[in-house]
PDB file of C-alpha atoms in Angstrom:
ATOM      1  CA  MET A   1      22.547 -17.770  22.571  1.00  0.00           C
ATOM      2  CA  ARG A   2      21.126 -16.004  25.002  1.00  0.00           C
ATOM      3  CA  ASP A   3      24.061 -13.035  24.083  1.00  0.00           C
ATOM      4  CA  LEU A   4      22.089 -13.113  21.007  1.00  0.00           C
ATOM      5  CA  GLU A   5      18.999 -12.915  21.870  1.00  0.00           C
ATOM      6  CA  GLU A   6      19.792  -9.710  23.953  1.00  0.00           C
ATOM      7  CA  LYS A   7      21.022  -8.092  20.835  1.00  0.00           C
ATOM      8  CA  ILE A   8      17.920  -9.091  18.741  1.00  0.00           C
ATOM      9  CA  SER A   9      15.825  -7.602  21.383  1.00  0.00           C
ATOM     10  CA  ALA A  10      18.009  -4.373  21.280  1.00  0.00           C
ATOM     11  CA  TRP A  11      17.747  -4.095  17.188  1.00  0.00           C
ATOM     12  CA  ARG A  12      13.983  -4.456  17.888  1.00  0.00           C
ATOM     13  CA  GLU A  13      14.008  -1.663  20.054  1.00  0.00           C
ATOM     14  CA  GLN A  14      15.964   0.659  18.047  1.00  0.00           C
ATOM     15  CA  MET A  15      13.868  -0.242  15.124  1.00  0.00           C
ATOM     16  CA  LEU A  16      10.908   0.712  17.179  1.00  0.00           C
ATOM     17  CA  ALA A  17      12.640   3.618  18.109  1.00  0.00           C
ATOM     18  CA  ALA A  18      12.830   4.859  14.381  1.00  0.00           C
ATOM     19  CA  GLY A  19       9.432   4.554  13.813  1.00  0.00           C
ATOM     20  CA  ILE A  20       8.837   0.742  12.536  1.00  0.00           C
ATOM     21  CA  GLN A  21       6.255   0.184  15.185  1.00  0.00           C
ATOM     22  CA  SER A  22       4.044  -1.858  13.343  1.00  0.00           C
ATOM     23  CA  PRO A  23       4.318  -5.737  14.224  1.00  0.00           C
ATOM     24  CA  VAL A  24       3.933  -7.466  11.157  1.00  0.00           C
ATOM     25  CA  PRO A  25       6.439  -5.709   9.063  1.00  0.00           C
ATOM     26  CA  LEU A  26       8.876  -5.597  12.031  1.00  0.00           C
ATOM     27  CA  ASP A  27       8.457  -9.508  13.184  1.00  0.00           C
ATOM     28  CA  GLU A  28       9.130 -10.322   9.029  1.00  0.00           C
ATOM     29  CA  LEU A  29      12.264  -8.028   9.674  1.00  0.00           C
ATOM     30  CA  GLU A  30      12.953 -10.175  12.657  1.00  0.00           C
ATOM     31  CA  VAL A  31      13.124 -13.378  10.665  1.00  0.00           C
ATOM     32  CA  HIS A  32      15.027 -11.976   7.778  1.00  0.00           C
ATOM     33  CA  LEU A  33      17.717 -10.872  10.406  1.00  0.00           C
ATOM     34  CA  ARG A  34      17.636 -14.537  12.066  1.00  0.00           C
ATOM     35  CA  ASP A  35      17.933 -16.097   8.701  1.00  0.00           C
ATOM     36  CA  GLU A  36      20.992 -13.955   7.688  1.00  0.00           C
ATOM     37  CA  ILE A  37      22.620 -14.359  10.999  1.00  0.00           C
ATOM     38  CA  GLU A  38      21.996 -17.862  11.026  1.00  0.00           C
ATOM     39  CA  ARG A  39      23.463 -18.250   7.072  1.00  0.00           C
ATOM     40  CA  GLN A  40      26.544 -16.235   8.221  1.00  0.00           C
ATOM     41  CA  ARG A  41      27.141 -18.708  11.625  1.00  0.00           C
ATOM     42  CA  GLU A  42      26.880 -21.502   8.836  1.00  0.00           C
ATOM     43  CA  ALA A  43      29.550 -19.532   6.789  1.00  0.00           C
ATOM     44  CA  GLY A  44      31.842 -20.140   9.779  1.00  0.00           C
ATOM     45  CA  LEU A  45      31.286 -16.563  11.365  1.00  0.00           C
ATOM     46  CA  ASP A  46      31.024 -16.234  15.207  1.00  0.00           C
ATOM     47  CA  GLY A  47      28.084 -14.702  16.808  1.00  0.00           C
ATOM     48  CA  GLN A  48      28.846 -11.498  17.259  1.00  0.00           C
ATOM     49  CA  ASN A  49      29.957 -10.865  13.770  1.00  0.00           C
ATOM     50  CA  ALA A  50      27.124 -12.866  12.503  1.00  0.00           C
ATOM     51  CA  PHE A  51      24.936  -9.970  13.807  1.00  0.00           C
ATOM     52  CA  GLU A  52      26.667  -7.326  12.936  1.00  0.00           C
ATOM     53  CA  ILE A  53      26.790  -8.778   9.129  1.00  0.00           C
ATOM     54  CA  SER A  54      23.293  -9.225   9.102  1.00  0.00           C
ATOM     55  CA  VAL A  55      22.089  -5.857  10.669  1.00  0.00           C
ATOM     56  CA  ARG A  56      24.032  -3.929   8.046  1.00  0.00           C
ATOM     57  CA  GLY A  57      22.234  -6.250   5.578  1.00  0.00           C
ATOM     58  CA  ILE A  58      18.708  -5.564   6.861  1.00  0.00           C
ATOM     59  CA  GLY A  59      19.773  -1.566   6.734  1.00  0.00           C
ATOM     60  CA  ARG A  60      19.859   0.929   9.095  1.00  0.00           C
ATOM     61  CA  PRO A  61      16.327   1.642  10.817  1.00  0.00           C
ATOM     62  CA  GLN A  62      15.771   5.131   8.935  1.00  0.00           C
ATOM     63  CA  ASN A  63      16.070   3.770   5.707  1.00  0.00           C
ATOM     64  CA  LEU A  64      13.862   0.740   6.511  1.00  0.00           C
ATOM     65  CA  LYS A  65      11.280   3.743   7.997  1.00  0.00           C
ATOM     66  CA  ASN A  66      11.038   5.581   4.551  1.00  0.00           C
ATOM     67  CA  GLU A  67      10.888   2.360   2.530  1.00  0.00           C
ATOM     68  CA  PHE A  68       7.814   1.532   4.587  1.00  0.00           C
ATOM     69  CA  LYS A  69       6.098   5.339   4.175  1.00  0.00           C
ATOM     70  CA  LYS A  70       6.756   4.663   0.183  1.00  0.00           C
ATOM     71  CA  ILE A  71       4.891   1.609   0.412  1.00  0.00           C
ATOM     72  CA  GLU A  72       2.407   3.179   2.433  1.00  0.00           C
ATOM     73  CA  ARG A  73       1.733   5.995   0.564  1.00  0.00           C
ATOM     74  CA  ASN A  74       1.475   4.045  -2.667  1.00  0.00           C
ATOM     75  CA  ILE A  75      -1.477   1.889  -0.804  1.00  0.00           C
ATOM     76  CA  MET A  76      -3.064   5.248   0.007  1.00  0.00           C
ATOM     77  CA  LYS A  77      -2.800   6.366  -3.704  1.00  0.00           C
ATOM     78  CA  LYS A  78      -4.140   3.291  -4.648  1.00  0.00           C
ATOM     79  CA  THR A  79      -7.381   3.203  -2.620  1.00  0.00           C
ATOM     80  CA  ALA A  80      -8.095   7.304  -3.305  1.00  0.00           C
ATOM     81  CA  ILE A  81      -8.091   6.386  -7.090  1.00  0.00           C
ATOM     82  CA  ILE A  82     -10.749   3.054  -6.330  1.00  0.00           C
ATOM     83  CA  VAL A  83     -12.606   5.487  -4.223  1.00  0.00           C
ATOM     84  CA  LEU A  84     -13.145   8.231  -6.563  1.00  0.00           C
ATOM     85  CA  ALA A  85     -13.490   5.497  -9.412  1.00  0.00           C
ATOM     86  CA  ILE A  86     -16.622   4.051  -7.505  1.00  0.00           C
ATOM     87  CA  LEU A  87     -18.202   7.331  -6.609  1.00  0.00           C
ATOM     88  CA  ALA A  88     -17.834   8.562 -10.265  1.00  0.00           C
ATOM     89  CA  VAL A  89     -19.405   5.041 -11.087  1.00  0.00           C
ATOM     90  CA  LEU A  90     -22.131   5.813  -8.661  1.00  0.00           C
ATOM     91  CA  PHE A  91     -22.229   9.997  -9.997  1.00  0.00           C
ATOM     92  CA  GLY A  92     -22.919   9.275 -13.762  1.00  0.00           C
ATOM     93  CA  PRO A  93     -25.879   7.174 -13.403  1.00  0.00           C
ATOM     94  CA  GLY A  94     -27.085   9.810 -11.042  1.00  0.00           C
ATOM     95  CA  MET A  95     -26.924  12.533 -13.814  1.00  0.00           C
ATOM     96  CA  ILE A  96     -28.290   9.960 -16.477  1.00  0.00           C
ATOM     97  CA  LEU A  97     -31.434   8.777 -15.058  1.00  0.00           C
ATOM     98  CA  PRO A  98     -33.034  12.099 -14.245  1.00  0.00           C
ATOM     99  CA  ALA A  99     -32.575  13.232 -18.187  1.00  0.00           C
ATOM    100  CA  LEU A 100     -33.938   9.694 -19.358  1.00  0.00           C
ATOM    101  CA  ALA A 101     -36.980  10.699 -17.122  1.00  0.00           C
ATOM    102  CA  LYS A 102     -37.163  14.143 -18.180  1.00  0.00           C
ATOM    103  CA  HIS A 103     -37.104  12.634 -22.207  1.00  0.00           C
ATOM    104  CA  ARG A 104     -39.658  10.134 -20.894  1.00  0.00           C
ATOM    105  CA  ASN A 105     -41.759  12.776 -19.650  1.00  0.00           C
ATOM    106  CA  MET A 106     -41.281  15.294 -22.162  1.00  0.00           C
ATOM    107  CA  GLY A 107     -40.840  12.912 -25.195  1.00  0.00           C
ATOM    108  CA  VAL A 108     -38.250  14.984 -27.263  1.00  0.00           C
ATOM    109  CA  TRP A 109     -34.218  14.811 -27.432  1.00  0.00           C
ATOM    110  CA  ASN A 110     -33.180  18.622 -26.520  1.00  0.00           C
ATOM    111  CA  PHE A 111     -29.587  19.497 -24.775  1.00  0.00           C
ATOM    112  CA  ASP A 112     -30.739  20.035 -21.474  1.00  0.00           C
ATOM    113  CA  ILE A 113     -31.604  16.107 -21.795  1.00  0.00           C
ATOM    114  CA  VAL A 114     -28.887  15.073 -24.060  1.00  0.00           C
ATOM    115  CA  TRP A 115     -25.722  16.894 -22.135  1.00  0.00           C
ATOM    116  CA  PRO A 116     -26.253  15.002 -18.818  1.00  0.00           C
ATOM    117  CA  ILE A 117     -26.744  11.488 -20.692  1.00  0.00           C
ATOM    118  CA  VAL A 118     -23.360  12.150 -22.681  1.00  0.00           C
ATOM    119  CA  VAL A 119     -21.732  13.240 -19.358  1.00  0.00           C
ATOM    120  CA  GLY A 120     -22.826  10.967 -17.096  1.00  0.00           C
ATOM    121  CA  SER A 121     -22.232   7.709 -19.675  1.00  0.00           C
ATOM    122  CA  ILE A 122     -18.443   9.098 -19.753  1.00  0.00           C
ATOM    123  CA  ILE A 123     -18.003   9.562 -16.004  1.00  0.00           C
ATOM    124  CA  THR A 124     -19.511   6.124 -15.933  1.00  0.00           C
ATOM    125  CA  VAL A 125     -17.037   4.714 -18.292  1.00  0.00           C
ATOM    126  CA  ALA A 126     -14.411   6.570 -16.623  1.00  0.00           C
ATOM    127  CA  GLY A 127     -15.159   5.387 -13.009  1.00  0.00           C
ATOM    128  CA  ILE A 128     -15.472   1.889 -13.919  1.00  0.00           C
ATOM    129  CA  SER A 129     -12.329   1.502 -15.851  1.00  0.00           C
ATOM    130  CA  ALA A 130     -10.584   3.415 -13.199  1.00  0.00           C
ATOM    131  CA  THR A 131     -11.832   1.036 -10.561  1.00  0.00           C
ATOM    132  CA  VAL A 132     -10.852  -1.786 -12.761  1.00  0.00           C
ATOM    133  CA  PHE A 133      -7.368  -0.462 -13.233  1.00  0.00           C
ATOM    134  CA  GLY A 134      -7.013   0.087  -9.619  1.00  0.00           C
ATOM    135  CA  PHE A 135      -7.816  -3.249  -8.487  1.00  0.00           C
ATOM    136  CA  LYS A 136      -5.619  -4.551 -10.897  1.00  0.00           C
ATOM    137  CA  LYS A 137      -2.691  -2.291  -9.684  1.00  0.00           C
ATOM    138  CA  ARG A 138      -3.306  -3.154  -6.218  1.00  0.00           C
ATOM    139  CA  LYS A 139      -2.668  -6.875  -7.035  1.00  0.00           C
ATOM    140  CA  ALA A 140       0.551  -6.279  -8.537  1.00  0.00           C
TER     141      ALA A 140
END
């Protein structure tokens, strides 16, 4: 078993060298590796073969790193959408409220009052929609 622990330690070092440095994914990968080694040993393989097959099943470090990058990019995109959407929700009323105050003072509806209300409303509704969409997609 000591030999297996040394091999797993060396495997972790390879993963770290390849750029998988976040502890949570690396720990999770190690759990999967250990589970797979155990399944291979229960199937009758010796420790060496079980380890080699399990490592191949997990994948090469560079491939894993690329997959983690894809996931990270998706998270960043979703976060950016949510932030921009929240800013739109804040910006839209910032256009509407001064126009309504101007209408209250002047008592008339003219182009200078109507266009900020319409554009601000569109921005606000789009921001709310994008925020809801972003949070729903983030959970998925």
